[in-house]
Amino acid sequence: MFSNFVTQKVLDCYLNKQTITPPSALYFALMNTDPTPANTGIEVSGSGYSRVPITGLTYAQLVSGKMTVSNTARITLPEATGNWTEANYWAIYDAQTGGNLITYEALATKATVLAGQQPKVEVGGLVVTLV
């Protein structure tokens, strides 16, 4: 699901001929509650948690009328030094803290991260789909 921020930028670009400046970096986040297109969700919290940069994304083939982008490098979050709140969604932001929500999806399975664990998203595990 794309955020209102991205939707507005795309519409401004194509309908109002405004230039879009892409973000200089993208950051992977875990969310406790639904981010919603308006970015009203609650991010995971706990000792050691922080967003991490996404270092590689690639376009996949158009399949069944959908274009996808996926990660080409493993995404490794920091090791939890204390238990984190439950993660139910992932999100991509344009800043390490604050910033604009770009896109998000529900996790296939909720994640409980305990002290000493280090969550990872393997190559191809993060998939953004444009219908």
Short mmCIF file of N, CA and C in Angstrom, two decimals:
data_model
loop_
_atom_site.label_atom_id
_atom_site.label_comp_id
_atom_site.label_asym_id
_atom_site.label_seq_id
_atom_site.Cartn_x
_atom_site.Cartn_y
_atom_site.Cartn_z
N MET A 1 0.86 -1.16 0.00
CA MET A 1 0.00 0.00 0.00
C MET A 1 0.91 1.23 0.00
N PHE A 2 0.62 2.14 -0.89
CA PHE A 2 1.41 3.37 -0.94
C PHE A 2 0.76 4.44 -0.07
N SER A 3 1.59 5.31 0.45
CA SER A 3 1.12 6.36 1.36
C SER A 3 0.47 7.51 0.59
N ASN A 4 -0.26 8.33 1.33
CA ASN A 4 -0.83 9.55 0.74
C ASN A 4 0.27 10.45 0.20
N PHE A 5 1.42 10.49 0.88
CA PHE A 5 2.56 11.29 0.44
C PHE A 5 2.99 10.89 -0.97
N VAL A 6 3.17 9.59 -1.20
CA VAL A 6 3.60 9.11 -2.52
C VAL A 6 2.51 9.34 -3.56
N THR A 7 1.27 9.05 -3.21
CA THR A 7 0.16 9.26 -4.14
C THR A 7 0.09 10.71 -4.59
N GLN A 8 0.23 11.64 -3.64
CA GLN A 8 0.20 13.06 -3.99
C GLN A 8 1.35 13.43 -4.91
N LYS A 9 2.55 12.91 -4.63
CA LYS A 9 3.72 13.21 -5.47
C LYS A 9 3.52 12.70 -6.90
N VAL A 10 2.99 11.49 -7.04
CA VAL A 10 2.77 10.91 -8.37
C VAL A 10 1.72 11.72 -9.13
N LEU A 11 0.63 12.05 -8.47
CA LEU A 11 -0.42 12.85 -9.13
C LEU A 11 0.10 14.23 -9.51
N ASP A 12 0.86 14.86 -8.62
CA ASP A 12 1.44 16.17 -8.94
C ASP A 12 2.36 16.07 -10.15
N CYS A 13 3.13 14.99 -10.23
CA CYS A 13 4.07 14.82 -11.34
C CYS A 13 3.33 14.64 -12.66
N TYR A 14 2.39 13.73 -12.70
CA TYR A 14 1.75 13.39 -13.96
C TYR A 14 0.61 14.31 -14.36
N LEU A 15 -0.09 14.88 -13.42
CA LEU A 15 -1.23 15.73 -13.76
C LEU A 15 -0.92 17.22 -13.67
N ASN A 16 0.02 17.59 -12.81
CA ASN A 16 0.36 19.01 -12.65
C ASN A 16 1.76 19.33 -13.14
N LYS A 17 2.42 18.34 -13.75
CA LYS A 17 3.76 18.49 -14.33
C LYS A 17 4.78 19.03 -13.33
N GLN A 18 4.70 18.52 -12.11
CA GLN A 18 5.66 18.88 -11.06
C GLN A 18 6.79 17.85 -11.07
N THR A 19 7.96 18.27 -10.70
CA THR A 19 9.11 17.38 -10.64
C THR A 19 9.11 16.63 -9.31
N ILE A 20 9.40 15.34 -9.37
CA ILE A 20 9.56 14.54 -8.16
C ILE A 20 11.05 14.37 -7.90
N THR A 21 11.47 14.69 -6.70
CA THR A 21 12.85 14.45 -6.30
C THR A 21 12.85 13.18 -5.44
N PRO A 22 13.50 12.13 -5.92
CA PRO A 22 13.49 10.89 -5.14
C PRO A 22 14.30 11.06 -3.85
N PRO A 23 13.95 10.31 -2.82
CA PRO A 23 14.71 10.41 -1.57
C PRO A 23 16.14 9.91 -1.77
N SER A 24 17.06 10.46 -0.99
CA SER A 24 18.46 10.05 -1.11
C SER A 24 18.70 8.67 -0.50
N ALA A 25 17.80 8.24 0.37
CA ALA A 25 17.91 6.91 0.99
C ALA A 25 16.52 6.44 1.40
N LEU A 26 16.39 5.13 1.53
CA LEU A 26 15.15 4.53 2.02
C LEU A 26 15.48 3.69 3.25
N TYR A 27 14.54 3.65 4.19
CA TYR A 27 14.76 2.96 5.46
C TYR A 27 13.63 1.98 5.74
N PHE A 28 14.02 0.79 6.19
CA PHE A 28 13.08 -0.26 6.54
C PHE A 28 12.69 -0.11 8.00
N ALA A 29 11.39 -0.21 8.26
CA ALA A 29 10.88 -0.10 9.63
C ALA A 29 9.90 -1.23 9.91
N LEU A 30 9.75 -1.56 11.17
CA LEU A 30 8.72 -2.48 11.62
C LEU A 30 7.66 -1.66 12.35
N MET A 31 6.41 -2.01 12.12
CA MET A 31 5.30 -1.27 12.70
C MET A 31 4.46 -2.18 13.59
N ASN A 32 4.04 -1.65 14.72
CA ASN A 32 3.16 -2.37 15.63
C ASN A 32 1.73 -2.32 15.13
N THR A 33 1.29 -1.15 14.68
CA THR A 33 -0.08 -0.99 14.19
C THR A 33 -0.07 -0.56 12.73
N ASP A 34 -1.19 -0.71 12.08
CA ASP A 34 -1.37 -0.37 10.66
C ASP A 34 -0.92 1.07 10.41
N PRO A 35 0.09 1.26 9.55
CA PRO A 35 0.56 2.61 9.27
C PRO A 35 -0.51 3.49 8.63
N THR A 36 -1.41 2.91 7.87
CA THR A 36 -2.44 3.60 7.08
C THR A 36 -1.79 4.54 6.07
N PRO A 37 -2.47 4.85 4.98
CA PRO A 37 -1.90 5.77 4.00
C PRO A 37 -1.55 7.14 4.59
N ALA A 38 -2.21 7.52 5.69
CA ALA A 38 -1.96 8.82 6.32
C ALA A 38 -0.80 8.78 7.33
N ASN A 39 -0.13 7.63 7.45
CA ASN A 39 1.02 7.48 8.35
C ASN A 39 0.62 7.70 9.81
N THR A 40 -0.43 7.01 10.25
CA THR A 40 -0.90 7.17 11.62
C THR A 40 -0.59 5.97 12.50
N GLY A 41 0.20 5.02 11.99
CA GLY A 41 0.51 3.82 12.76
C GLY A 41 1.56 4.07 13.82
N ILE A 42 1.77 3.07 14.65
CA ILE A 42 2.77 3.14 15.72
C ILE A 42 3.93 2.21 15.36
N GLU A 43 5.13 2.77 15.34
CA GLU A 43 6.32 2.00 15.02
C GLU A 43 6.70 1.13 16.21
N VAL A 44 7.34 0.00 15.92
CA VAL A 44 7.85 -0.88 16.96
C VAL A 44 8.80 -0.08 17.85
N SER A 45 8.83 -0.44 19.12
CA SER A 45 9.77 0.20 20.04
C SER A 45 10.39 -0.88 20.92
N GLY A 46 11.51 -0.56 21.48
CA GLY A 46 12.21 -1.47 22.37
C GLY A 46 13.70 -1.21 22.29
N SER A 47 14.43 -1.68 23.27
CA SER A 47 15.87 -1.43 23.35
C SER A 47 16.59 -2.01 22.14
N GLY A 48 17.33 -1.15 21.45
CA GLY A 48 18.10 -1.56 20.29
C GLY A 48 17.39 -1.39 18.96
N TYR A 49 16.08 -1.10 18.97
CA TYR A 49 15.35 -0.97 17.70
C TYR A 49 15.68 0.34 17.01
N SER A 50 15.87 0.27 15.71
CA SER A 50 15.95 1.47 14.86
C SER A 50 15.70 1.05 13.42
N ARG A 51 15.30 2.00 12.61
CA ARG A 51 15.17 1.75 11.18
C ARG A 51 16.55 1.51 10.60
N VAL A 52 16.58 0.76 9.50
CA VAL A 52 17.86 0.49 8.84
C VAL A 52 17.76 0.83 7.35
N PRO A 53 18.89 1.27 6.76
CA PRO A 53 18.87 1.60 5.33
C PRO A 53 18.61 0.36 4.48
N ILE A 54 17.92 0.58 3.38
CA ILE A 54 17.73 -0.46 2.36
C ILE A 54 18.77 -0.18 1.29
N THR A 55 19.68 -1.13 1.08
CA THR A 55 20.81 -0.87 0.20
C THR A 55 20.62 -1.32 -1.24
N GLY A 56 19.59 -2.07 -1.54
CA GLY A 56 19.40 -2.49 -2.92
C GLY A 56 17.97 -2.91 -3.20
N LEU A 57 17.42 -2.36 -4.26
CA LEU A 57 16.09 -2.75 -4.74
C LEU A 57 16.18 -2.96 -6.24
N THR A 58 15.44 -3.92 -6.76
CA THR A 58 15.45 -4.16 -8.20
C THR A 58 14.03 -4.44 -8.69
N TYR A 59 13.78 -4.04 -9.93
CA TYR A 59 12.48 -4.30 -10.54
C TYR A 59 12.43 -5.73 -11.04
N ALA A 60 11.30 -6.35 -10.88
CA ALA A 60 11.08 -7.70 -11.39
C ALA A 60 10.25 -7.60 -12.66
N GLN A 61 10.03 -8.70 -13.28
CA GLN A 61 9.22 -8.75 -14.48
C GLN A 61 7.77 -8.42 -14.16
N LEU A 62 7.08 -7.91 -15.16
CA LEU A 62 5.64 -7.70 -15.04
C LEU A 62 4.99 -9.08 -15.08
N VAL A 63 4.30 -9.43 -13.99
CA VAL A 63 3.66 -10.74 -13.89
C VAL A 63 2.21 -10.54 -13.52
N SER A 64 1.32 -11.12 -14.30
CA SER A 64 -0.12 -11.04 -14.03
C SER A 64 -0.59 -9.61 -13.85
N GLY A 65 -0.06 -8.70 -14.65
CA GLY A 65 -0.48 -7.31 -14.61
C GLY A 65 0.08 -6.52 -13.45
N LYS A 66 1.05 -7.07 -12.73
CA LYS A 66 1.63 -6.38 -11.58
C LYS A 66 3.13 -6.22 -11.74
N MET A 67 3.65 -5.04 -11.41
CA MET A 67 5.08 -4.80 -11.40
C MET A 67 5.55 -4.86 -9.96
N THR A 68 6.64 -5.56 -9.71
CA THR A 68 7.15 -5.67 -8.35
C THR A 68 8.58 -5.17 -8.26
N VAL A 69 8.93 -4.75 -7.07
CA VAL A 69 10.29 -4.37 -6.72
C VAL A 69 10.64 -5.17 -5.47
N SER A 70 11.85 -5.72 -5.43
CA SER A 70 12.25 -6.49 -4.25
C SER A 70 13.68 -6.15 -3.84
N ASN A 71 14.02 -6.53 -2.62
CA ASN A 71 15.36 -6.23 -2.11
C ASN A 71 16.39 -7.18 -2.71
N THR A 72 17.56 -6.62 -3.06
CA THR A 72 18.64 -7.41 -3.64
C THR A 72 19.74 -7.68 -2.62
N ALA A 73 19.59 -7.14 -1.43
CA ALA A 73 20.54 -7.38 -0.34
C ALA A 73 19.75 -7.67 0.93
N ARG A 74 20.31 -8.50 1.77
CA ARG A 74 19.65 -8.81 3.05
C ARG A 74 19.48 -7.52 3.85
N ILE A 75 18.33 -7.39 4.50
CA ILE A 75 18.07 -6.27 5.40
C ILE A 75 18.21 -6.82 6.81
N THR A 76 19.16 -6.28 7.56
CA THR A 76 19.43 -6.76 8.91
C THR A 76 19.17 -5.64 9.91
N LEU A 77 18.22 -5.86 10.78
CA LEU A 77 17.93 -4.89 11.83
C LEU A 77 18.93 -5.06 12.97
N PRO A 78 19.01 -4.05 13.85
CA PRO A 78 19.93 -4.17 14.98
C PRO A 78 19.52 -5.32 15.91
N GLU A 79 20.49 -5.83 16.65
CA GLU A 79 20.18 -6.84 17.65
C GLU A 79 19.36 -6.20 18.77
N ALA A 80 18.30 -6.87 19.15
CA ALA A 80 17.46 -6.37 20.24
C ALA A 80 18.21 -6.52 21.55
N THR A 81 18.35 -5.41 22.28
CA THR A 81 18.99 -5.47 23.60
C THR A 81 17.94 -5.57 24.70
N GLY A 82 16.69 -5.51 24.30
CA GLY A 82 15.53 -5.71 25.17
C GLY A 82 14.39 -6.16 24.28
N ASN A 83 13.33 -6.65 24.83
CA ASN A 83 12.19 -7.09 24.02
C ASN A 83 11.56 -5.91 23.29
N TRP A 84 11.15 -6.14 22.03
CA TRP A 84 10.49 -5.11 21.23
C TRP A 84 8.98 -5.35 21.27
N THR A 85 8.22 -4.29 21.02
CA THR A 85 6.78 -4.46 20.88
C THR A 85 6.53 -5.30 19.63
N GLU A 86 5.39 -5.95 19.59
CA GLU A 86 5.05 -6.85 18.48
C GLU A 86 5.04 -6.11 17.15
N ALA A 87 5.59 -6.75 16.12
CA ALA A 87 5.59 -6.20 14.76
C ALA A 87 4.50 -6.89 13.94
N ASN A 88 3.64 -6.10 13.33
CA ASN A 88 2.56 -6.62 12.50
C ASN A 88 2.62 -6.13 11.06
N TYR A 89 3.45 -5.13 10.80
CA TYR A 89 3.59 -4.53 9.46
C TYR A 89 5.05 -4.17 9.24
N TRP A 90 5.45 -4.08 7.97
CA TRP A 90 6.72 -3.46 7.63
C TRP A 90 6.40 -2.17 6.90
N ALA A 91 7.35 -1.25 6.89
CA ALA A 91 7.16 0.03 6.21
C ALA A 91 8.49 0.51 5.66
N ILE A 92 8.40 1.36 4.65
CA ILE A 92 9.58 2.02 4.10
C ILE A 92 9.38 3.52 4.26
N TYR A 93 10.39 4.17 4.84
CA TYR A 93 10.39 5.62 5.06
C TYR A 93 11.56 6.25 4.30
N ASP A 94 11.50 7.58 4.17
CA ASP A 94 12.59 8.30 3.50
C ASP A 94 13.57 8.93 4.49
N ALA A 95 13.48 8.55 5.76
CA ALA A 95 14.40 9.07 6.78
C ALA A 95 14.57 8.03 7.88
N GLN A 96 15.70 8.10 8.57
CA GLN A 96 15.95 7.14 9.63
C GLN A 96 15.04 7.36 10.84
N THR A 97 14.66 8.60 11.08
CA THR A 97 13.65 8.91 12.10
C THR A 97 12.70 9.93 11.49
N GLY A 98 11.45 9.91 11.90
CA GLY A 98 10.48 10.84 11.32
C GLY A 98 10.35 10.56 9.83
N GLY A 99 10.36 11.62 9.03
CA GLY A 99 10.32 11.47 7.58
C GLY A 99 8.94 11.11 7.06
N ASN A 100 8.92 10.76 5.79
CA ASN A 100 7.68 10.44 5.08
C ASN A 100 7.54 8.94 4.87
N LEU A 101 6.36 8.43 5.14
CA LEU A 101 6.05 7.04 4.83
C LEU A 101 5.94 6.90 3.32
N ILE A 102 6.59 5.89 2.76
CA ILE A 102 6.53 5.63 1.32
C ILE A 102 5.52 4.53 1.03
N THR A 103 5.71 3.38 1.63
CA THR A 103 4.84 2.23 1.39
C THR A 103 4.88 1.30 2.60
N TYR A 104 3.91 0.38 2.66
CA TYR A 104 3.86 -0.56 3.78
C TYR A 104 2.99 -1.74 3.41
N GLU A 105 3.13 -2.82 4.16
CA GLU A 105 2.29 -4.02 4.02
C GLU A 105 2.23 -4.73 5.36
N ALA A 106 1.22 -5.55 5.53
CA ALA A 106 1.13 -6.40 6.71
C ALA A 106 2.16 -7.52 6.60
N LEU A 107 2.73 -7.91 7.71
CA LEU A 107 3.61 -9.08 7.74
C LEU A 107 2.76 -10.33 7.56
N ALA A 108 3.29 -11.33 6.89
CA ALA A 108 2.56 -12.59 6.72
C ALA A 108 2.31 -13.24 8.07
N THR A 109 3.25 -13.09 8.97
CA THR A 109 3.14 -13.60 10.34
C THR A 109 3.66 -12.54 11.29
N LYS A 110 2.91 -12.26 12.34
CA LYS A 110 3.38 -11.25 13.29
C LYS A 110 4.72 -11.68 13.86
N ALA A 111 5.54 -10.69 14.23
CA ALA A 111 6.87 -10.99 14.74
C ALA A 111 7.02 -10.49 16.17
N THR A 112 7.51 -11.36 17.02
CA THR A 112 7.86 -11.00 18.38
C THR A 112 9.37 -11.09 18.47
N VAL A 113 10.03 -9.96 18.72
CA VAL A 113 11.49 -9.92 18.78
C VAL A 113 11.89 -9.79 20.25
N LEU A 114 12.67 -10.75 20.70
CA LEU A 114 13.11 -10.79 22.09
C LEU A 114 14.57 -10.37 22.19
N ALA A 115 14.99 -9.98 23.37
CA ALA A 115 16.37 -9.58 23.60
C ALA A 115 17.32 -10.65 23.07
N GLY A 116 18.35 -10.19 22.35
CA GLY A 116 19.34 -11.10 21.78
C GLY A 116 19.04 -11.54 20.36
N GLN A 117 17.83 -11.31 19.88
CA GLN A 117 17.47 -11.67 18.51
C GLN A 117 17.80 -10.52 17.56
N GLN A 118 18.06 -10.86 16.31
CA GLN A 118 18.37 -9.86 15.29
C GLN A 118 17.55 -10.19 14.03
N PRO A 119 16.43 -9.50 13.84
CA PRO A 119 15.57 -9.78 12.69
C PRO A 119 16.27 -9.50 11.36
N LYS A 120 15.93 -10.31 10.36
CA LYS A 120 16.50 -10.15 9.02
C LYS A 120 15.40 -10.35 7.99
N VAL A 121 15.56 -9.67 6.86
CA VAL A 121 14.71 -9.91 5.69
C VAL A 121 15.66 -10.40 4.61
N GLU A 122 15.50 -11.64 4.22
CA GLU A 122 16.39 -12.23 3.22
C GLU A 122 16.18 -11.59 1.85
N VAL A 123 17.14 -11.79 0.96
CA VAL A 123 17.04 -11.27 -0.41
C VAL A 123 15.73 -11.75 -1.03
N GLY A 124 14.99 -10.83 -1.61
CA GLY A 124 13.70 -11.14 -2.22
C GLY A 124 12.55 -11.22 -1.24
N GLY A 125 12.82 -11.04 0.04
CA GLY A 125 11.78 -11.14 1.06
C GLY A 125 10.93 -9.89 1.21
N LEU A 126 11.46 -8.76 0.77
CA LEU A 126 10.70 -7.50 0.80
C LEU A 126 10.21 -7.26 -0.62
N VAL A 127 8.91 -7.31 -0.82
CA VAL A 127 8.34 -7.14 -2.15
C VAL A 127 7.31 -6.02 -2.12
N VAL A 128 7.51 -5.05 -2.99
CA VAL A 128 6.56 -3.94 -3.16
C VAL A 128 5.90 -4.15 -4.51
N THR A 129 4.57 -4.15 -4.53
CA THR A 129 3.83 -4.42 -5.76
C THR A 129 3.03 -3.21 -6.18
N LEU A 130 3.09 -2.90 -7.46
CA LEU A 130 2.28 -1.84 -8.04
C LEU A 130 1.32 -2.50 -9.02
N VAL A 131 0.04 -2.35 -8.75
CA VAL A 131 -0.99 -2.99 -9.58
C VAL A 131 -1.32 -2.09 -10.75
#
